[in-house]
Amino acid sequence: MTKQNVIVSDTGDITKSTINMAITLTLSSKSLFTYAPMPSSPMQKPPSGGFITVSRKKLWEKDDPVKASSTTHIKSPVFFSAVAEDHSSWIFHHPSALKKFDQITNASKGKQIVMFLDYDGTLSPIVDDPDRAFMSDQMRKVVKEVARYFPTAIVSGRCRDKVYSFVKLAGLFYAGSHGMDIKGPAEYQKGNKPVLFQPASEFLPMIDEVYKALVEKTKSTPGAKVENNKFCLSVHFRRVDEKWWSALAEQVRSVLKEYPKLRLTQGRKVLEVRPTIKWDKGKALEFLLESLGFANCNDVLPVYIGDDRTDEDAFKVLRDRGQGFGILVSKIPKDTNASYSLQEPSEVMTFLHRLVEWKRLTPRT
Ligand SMILES: [Mg+2]
């Protein structure tokens, strides 16, 4: 097994890095996209009597059946007991939003819930082909109901038109390209016009140019797929054999060398290229709350549900504001600013359904 040195930093920013970090795992040589352990994480506690460092990569991998089935794990009893211990500690700090449902609805008393929903991995399962990440009709029906009772926004890294083509629901806010392309429904007007906000417009020609360069550069990597999300780009490696990951990262970095105004981050089996402007899903959340008339209000309870690292910006905003809740969709422990957790999209659907039922049955005050 060979050791990889190109590793993504915990911030996810790998543009500048010659190589941002280098944690060398003793458990696996496949460390290209390894996440650095965070000292503050409860999951970093060493197992009693052991010295194995369980990286976050190990934990994240278990989230993904494709990866889990393709990677050789060391099945040591120490490893498993460490994971079990970490999991219960993590769940204690990020309990299931279903189990704590009453706590969430109690907190909303006298407040307007505003719902923010990520798309991939939250409303739809993560699938091999990103073009086929469809949401179920059942989920669509529930989201439609949610939007009837609460102002609702879909916040995604994808191109806004693409997300809309998946969700197909009017009456919602759509924030595509990691919040860099926000459009509101006709019924929410600002100055007699629907909300439209595109803080990275000036980057459009550059993004187009880099899209073409990346398509050309990565065509030699079997399975790599470059997606143009209008204000940002995604290089999906879900279908790329692990042995090519290092080469793919290098190809992407070699293109971006010429574009210092773009940065590279990593999501779930995807490398994201976006403008260096200070705008992310957290800023989009703040912008949307303001557009809805909830800036500096105490009578609002924003709830943001997402599964990815990019959603952490929104979770952090909520935590910093001391307002509302982040809910992380994950089966396994991850470092997060979210308050609650749900395991998978089916649980998200159950949670949303319960929220609608609760609202329907709650007498208006
Ligand atoms: Mg997602």
Coordinates of C-alpha atoms and ligand atoms in Angstrom, one line a residue:
M1 CA 0.0 0.0 0.0
T2 CA 1.4 3.4 -0.9
K3 CA 0.9 6.5 1.2
Q4 CA -0.9 9.5 -0.2
N5 CA 0.3 12.9 0.7
V6 CA -2.3 15.1 -0.9
I7 CA -5.0 15.5 1.7
V8 CA -7.8 17.8 2.2
S9 CA -7.7 20.1 5.1
D10 CA -10.4 20.2 7.7
T11 CA -11.6 23.5 6.3
G12 CA -12.1 21.7 3.1
D13 CA -10.0 24.3 1.3
I14 CA -7.4 22.7 -0.9
T15 CA -6.7 25.3 -3.4
K16 CA -3.7 26.8 -1.8
S17 CA -2.3 23.7 -0.5
T18 CA 0.5 22.4 -1.7
I19 CA -1.0 20.0 0.4
N20 CA -2.6 21.2 3.4
M21 CA -1.9 18.5 5.8
A22 CA -0.5 15.2 6.1
I23 CA -1.9 12.9 8.6
T24 CA -0.5 9.5 7.8
L25 CA -2.9 6.8 8.7
T26 CA -1.7 3.6 9.9
L27 CA -5.0 2.0 9.2
S28 CA -5.2 2.7 5.5
S29 CA -3.0 4.1 2.8
K30 CA -6.0 5.5 1.0
S31 CA -5.8 8.9 2.6
L32 CA -6.2 11.3 -0.3
F33 CA -9.4 12.7 0.9
T34 CA -8.8 12.1 4.6
Y35 CA -10.2 14.6 7.1
A36 CA -8.0 15.7 9.9
P37 CA -9.2 14.7 13.3
M38 CA -10.3 17.6 15.4
P39 CA -8.9 17.6 18.9
S40 CA -12.2 18.9 20.3
S41 CA -14.2 16.1 18.8
P42 CA -15.7 13.6 21.2
M43 CA -14.9 10.9 18.7
Q44 CA -11.2 11.5 19.1
K45 CA -11.0 10.1 22.5
P46 CA -8.6 7.3 22.4
P47 CA -10.1 3.9 23.1
S48 CA -9.2 2.7 26.5
G49 CA -5.9 0.8 26.4
G50 CA -5.5 1.3 22.7
F51 CA -3.6 3.8 20.7
I52 CA -5.3 3.6 17.3
T53 CA -6.2 7.0 16.0
V54 CA -9.6 6.6 14.3
S55 CA -9.6 9.3 11.7
R56 CA -12.8 11.1 10.7
K57 CA -12.3 9.5 7.3
K58 CA -12.9 6.1 8.8
L59 CA -16.1 7.3 10.3
W60 CA -17.3 9.2 7.2
E61 CA -16.5 6.2 5.0
K62 CA -19.0 4.0 7.0
D63 CA -21.7 6.4 5.8
D64 CA -21.2 5.4 2.3
P65 CA -22.1 1.9 1.1
V66 CA -20.0 2.3 -2.0
K67 CA -17.0 3.2 -0.1
A68 CA -17.6 0.9 2.7
S69 CA -17.9 -2.1 0.4
S70 CA -14.8 -1.1 -1.5
T71 CA -12.4 -0.4 1.2
T72 CA -10.5 -2.9 3.3
H73 CA -11.1 -2.0 6.9
I74 CA -9.1 -3.3 9.8
K75 CA -11.7 -5.1 11.9
S76 CA -10.0 -4.8 15.2
P77 CA -12.2 -5.2 18.3
V78 CA -10.5 -2.0 19.6
F79 CA -11.6 -0.1 16.6
F80 CA -15.2 -1.2 16.9
S81 CA -15.5 -0.5 20.6
A82 CA -14.1 2.9 20.0
V83 CA -16.7 3.6 17.4
A84 CA -19.5 2.4 19.6
E85 CA -18.3 4.5 22.5
D86 CA -17.9 7.6 20.2
H87 CA -21.3 7.1 18.7
S88 CA -23.2 7.1 21.9
S89 CA -21.3 10.1 23.1
W90 CA -22.0 11.9 19.8
I91 CA -25.7 11.0 19.9
F92 CA -25.9 12.4 23.4
H93 CA -24.6 15.8 22.1
H94 CA -26.6 15.6 18.8
P95 CA -29.7 13.6 19.6
S96 CA -32.2 12.5 17.0
A97 CA -34.6 15.3 16.0
L98 CA -37.4 12.6 16.0
K99 CA -36.7 11.7 19.6
K100 CA -36.5 15.3 20.6
F101 CA -39.4 16.4 18.5
D102 CA -41.3 17.9 21.4
Q103 CA -38.3 19.9 22.4
I104 CA -38.1 21.4 19.0
T105 CA -41.8 22.2 18.7
N106 CA -41.8 23.6 22.3
A107 CA -39.0 26.0 21.3
S108 CA -41.2 27.2 18.4
K109 CA -44.0 28.5 20.6
G110 CA -44.8 32.0 19.6
K111 CA -42.3 31.9 16.8
Q112 CA -42.5 31.4 13.0
I113 CA -40.6 28.3 11.9
V114 CA -38.7 28.9 8.7
M115 CA -37.4 25.7 7.0
F116 CA -34.2 25.4 5.2
L117 CA -33.5 22.2 3.3
D118 CA -30.4 21.0 1.6
Y119 CA -31.1 18.7 -1.4
D120 CA -28.6 15.9 -2.1
G121 CA -28.4 13.5 0.8
T122 CA -31.1 15.3 2.6
L123 CA -34.2 15.2 0.4
S124 CA -32.7 12.7 -2.1
P125 CA -30.4 9.8 -1.5
I126 CA -26.7 10.1 -2.6
V127 CA -26.5 8.1 -5.8
D128 CA -23.8 7.2 -8.2
D129 CA -25.0 9.4 -11.0
P130 CA -25.6 13.0 -9.8
D131 CA -28.0 13.5 -12.7
R132 CA -30.2 10.9 -11.2
A133 CA -30.5 12.1 -7.6
F134 CA -34.3 12.2 -7.8
M135 CA -36.4 12.8 -4.8
S136 CA -39.4 10.5 -4.2
D137 CA -43.0 11.6 -4.9
Q138 CA -43.7 11.0 -1.3
M139 CA -40.9 13.4 -0.2
R140 CA -42.1 16.0 -2.7
K141 CA -45.6 15.7 -1.2
V142 CA -44.3 16.3 2.3
V143 CA -42.0 19.2 1.2
K144 CA -45.0 20.8 -0.5
E145 CA -47.0 20.5 2.8
V146 CA -44.1 21.9 4.8
A147 CA -44.1 24.9 2.4
R148 CA -47.8 25.4 3.0
Y149 CA -47.2 26.0 6.7
F150 CA -43.8 27.4 6.9
P151 CA -41.6 29.7 4.6
T152 CA -39.3 27.1 3.0
A153 CA -36.0 27.3 1.1
I154 CA -34.1 24.7 -0.7
V155 CA -30.3 25.4 -0.3
S156 CA -28.0 23.5 -2.6
G157 CA -24.6 23.5 -4.2
R158 CA -26.2 22.6 -7.4
C159 CA -27.3 25.0 -10.2
R160 CA -30.6 26.6 -9.1
D161 CA -32.4 25.4 -12.3
K162 CA -31.2 21.9 -11.7
V163 CA -32.4 21.8 -8.1
Y164 CA -35.8 23.1 -9.3
S165 CA -36.0 20.4 -12.0
F166 CA -35.6 17.9 -9.2
V167 CA -37.9 19.4 -6.6
K168 CA -40.5 20.8 -9.0
L169 CA -42.4 22.8 -6.4
A170 CA -43.5 26.4 -6.7
G171 CA -43.9 28.6 -3.7
L172 CA -40.4 27.9 -2.3
F173 CA -37.2 29.9 -2.2
Y174 CA -34.4 28.2 -4.2
A175 CA -30.8 29.0 -3.3
G176 CA -28.5 27.3 -5.8
S177 CA -24.7 27.4 -6.2
H178 CA -24.1 27.2 -2.5
G179 CA -26.4 30.2 -2.0
M180 CA -24.8 32.4 -4.7
D181 CA -28.0 32.2 -6.8
I182 CA -31.1 32.9 -4.8
K183 CA -34.6 33.3 -6.2
G184 CA -37.8 33.7 -4.2
P185 CA -41.3 32.7 -5.2
A186 CA -43.7 35.2 -6.7
E187 CA -45.7 35.6 -3.5
Y188 CA -42.7 37.0 -1.6
Q189 CA -41.9 40.3 -3.2
K190 CA -39.4 42.9 -2.3
G191 CA -40.0 46.3 -4.0
N192 CA -42.7 44.7 -6.2
K193 CA -40.3 42.2 -7.5
P194 CA -39.6 38.6 -6.5
V195 CA -36.3 38.1 -4.6
L196 CA -33.3 37.5 -6.8
F197 CA -29.8 37.7 -5.5
Q198 CA -26.6 36.7 -7.4
P199 CA -23.6 38.0 -5.5
A200 CA -21.1 36.3 -7.8
S201 CA -22.3 37.4 -11.2
E202 CA -19.0 38.8 -12.2
F203 CA -17.5 35.3 -12.0
L204 CA -19.8 33.8 -14.7
P205 CA -17.3 34.1 -17.6
M206 CA -14.5 32.7 -15.5
I207 CA -16.6 29.8 -14.2
D208 CA -17.5 28.9 -17.8
E209 CA -13.9 29.0 -18.9
V210 CA -12.8 26.8 -16.0
Y211 CA -15.6 24.4 -16.6
K212 CA -14.3 23.8 -20.1
A213 CA -10.8 23.4 -18.9
L214 CA -11.8 20.9 -16.2
V215 CA -13.8 18.8 -18.6
E216 CA -10.8 18.7 -20.9
K217 CA -8.3 18.0 -18.2
T218 CA -10.3 15.3 -16.3
K219 CA -11.5 13.4 -19.4
S220 CA -8.6 11.0 -18.9
T221 CA -9.8 10.0 -15.5
P222 CA -12.5 7.3 -15.8
G223 CA -15.7 8.1 -14.1
A224 CA -14.9 11.8 -13.3
K225 CA -17.8 14.1 -14.0
V226 CA -17.7 17.9 -14.1
E227 CA -20.9 19.7 -13.4
N228 CA -21.5 23.3 -14.2
N229 CA -23.6 24.8 -11.4
K230 CA -23.5 28.3 -13.0
F231 CA -21.7 30.1 -10.2
C232 CA -19.6 27.2 -9.1
L233 CA -18.4 23.8 -10.4
S234 CA -18.5 20.3 -9.1
V235 CA -16.1 17.6 -9.9
H236 CA -17.8 14.4 -8.9
F237 CA -15.6 11.4 -8.1
R238 CA -18.3 9.0 -6.9
R239 CA -17.7 6.8 -9.9
V240 CA -13.9 7.2 -9.9
D241 CA -11.9 4.3 -8.7
E242 CA -10.0 5.2 -5.6
K243 CA -6.7 4.6 -7.2
W244 CA -7.4 7.6 -9.5
W245 CA -8.4 10.1 -6.7
S246 CA -4.9 11.5 -6.3
A247 CA -4.5 12.0 -10.0
L248 CA -7.9 13.6 -10.3
A249 CA -7.2 16.1 -7.4
E250 CA -3.9 17.0 -9.1
Q251 CA -5.6 17.6 -12.4
V252 CA -8.1 19.9 -10.8
R253 CA -5.5 21.7 -8.9
S254 CA -3.4 22.2 -12.0
V255 CA -6.3 23.9 -13.7
L256 CA -7.0 26.1 -10.7
K257 CA -3.4 27.3 -10.4
E258 CA -4.2 29.8 -13.1
Y259 CA -7.3 31.1 -11.2
P260 CA -6.4 32.5 -7.8
K261 CA -9.9 34.0 -7.5
L262 CA -11.4 30.5 -7.3
R263 CA -11.1 28.1 -4.4
L264 CA -11.4 24.4 -4.1
T265 CA -13.3 22.6 -1.3
Q266 CA -14.6 19.1 -0.8
G267 CA -18.0 17.7 -0.2
R268 CA -19.3 14.2 -0.2
K269 CA -17.5 12.5 -3.1
V270 CA -17.3 15.8 -4.8
L271 CA -14.7 18.6 -5.3
E272 CA -16.3 22.0 -5.4
V273 CA -14.8 25.0 -7.2
R274 CA -16.2 28.4 -6.3
P275 CA -15.4 32.1 -6.2
T276 CA -13.4 33.3 -3.2
I277 CA -16.2 35.7 -2.3
K278 CA -17.3 35.5 1.3
W279 CA -20.6 33.9 0.6
D280 CA -21.8 30.5 1.6
K281 CA -24.9 28.7 2.8
G282 CA -24.8 30.5 6.1
K283 CA -24.8 33.9 4.4
A284 CA -27.6 32.7 2.2
L285 CA -29.6 31.7 5.3
E286 CA -29.1 35.2 6.8
F287 CA -30.0 36.8 3.5
L288 CA -33.2 34.7 3.3
L289 CA -34.2 35.5 6.8
E290 CA -33.8 39.1 6.1
S291 CA -35.8 38.9 2.8
L292 CA -38.6 37.2 4.8
G293 CA -38.6 40.1 7.2
F294 CA -37.0 38.3 10.1
A295 CA -33.8 40.3 10.4
N296 CA -33.1 41.0 14.1
C297 CA -36.3 39.3 15.1
N298 CA -36.8 37.1 18.1
D299 CA -40.0 35.6 16.9
V300 CA -38.5 33.3 14.3
L301 CA -37.2 29.8 14.6
P302 CA -35.0 28.8 11.6
V303 CA -34.5 25.1 11.1
Y304 CA -31.8 24.0 8.7
I305 CA -31.5 20.3 7.7
G306 CA -28.4 19.2 5.7
D307 CA -25.9 16.4 5.4
D308 CA -22.7 18.1 4.1
R309 CA -19.8 20.0 5.2
T310 CA -21.0 23.1 3.2
D311 CA -24.1 23.0 5.4
E312 CA -21.9 23.6 8.5
D313 CA -21.7 27.3 7.5
A314 CA -25.5 27.5 8.0
F315 CA -25.4 25.4 11.3
K316 CA -22.7 27.7 12.6
V317 CA -24.8 30.8 11.8
L318 CA -27.7 29.4 13.8
R319 CA -25.5 28.5 16.7
D320 CA -23.8 31.9 16.7
R321 CA -27.2 33.7 16.5
G322 CA -28.5 31.4 19.3
Q323 CA -31.6 31.0 17.2
G324 CA -33.1 28.0 15.7
F325 CA -31.6 24.6 15.1
G326 CA -29.3 22.8 12.7
I327 CA -30.1 19.2 12.0
L328 CA -27.3 17.1 10.5
V329 CA -28.3 14.1 8.3
S330 CA -25.8 11.4 9.1
K331 CA -25.6 7.8 10.2
I332 CA -22.3 8.3 11.8
P333 CA -20.6 10.8 14.1
K334 CA -19.2 13.9 12.4
D335 CA -17.8 17.1 13.8
T336 CA -20.8 19.5 13.4
N337 CA -22.3 22.7 14.6
A338 CA -25.8 21.1 14.3
S339 CA -27.9 20.6 17.4
Y340 CA -29.7 17.5 16.3
S341 CA -29.3 14.6 13.9
L342 CA -31.4 12.5 11.6
Q343 CA -29.9 9.3 10.0
E344 CA -31.0 9.5 6.4
P345 CA -33.5 11.1 4.0
S346 CA -36.3 8.8 5.1
E347 CA -36.0 10.1 8.6
V348 CA -36.0 13.7 7.2
M349 CA -39.3 12.8 5.5
T350 CA -40.7 11.4 8.8
F351 CA -39.6 14.5 10.7
L352 CA -41.1 16.9 8.1
H353 CA -44.3 14.9 8.1
R354 CA -44.6 15.1 11.9
L355 CA -43.9 18.8 11.8
V356 CA -46.8 19.3 9.3
E357 CA -49.1 17.1 11.4
W358 CA -48.1 19.0 14.6
K359 CA -48.8 22.3 12.9
R360 CA -52.1 21.1 11.5
L361 CA -53.3 20.0 15.0
T362 CA -51.9 23.0 16.9
P363 CA -54.6 25.6 17.6
R364 CA -53.7 29.0 16.3
T365 CA -52.7 31.4 19.0
Ligands
MG1 MG -26.2 17.6 0.7

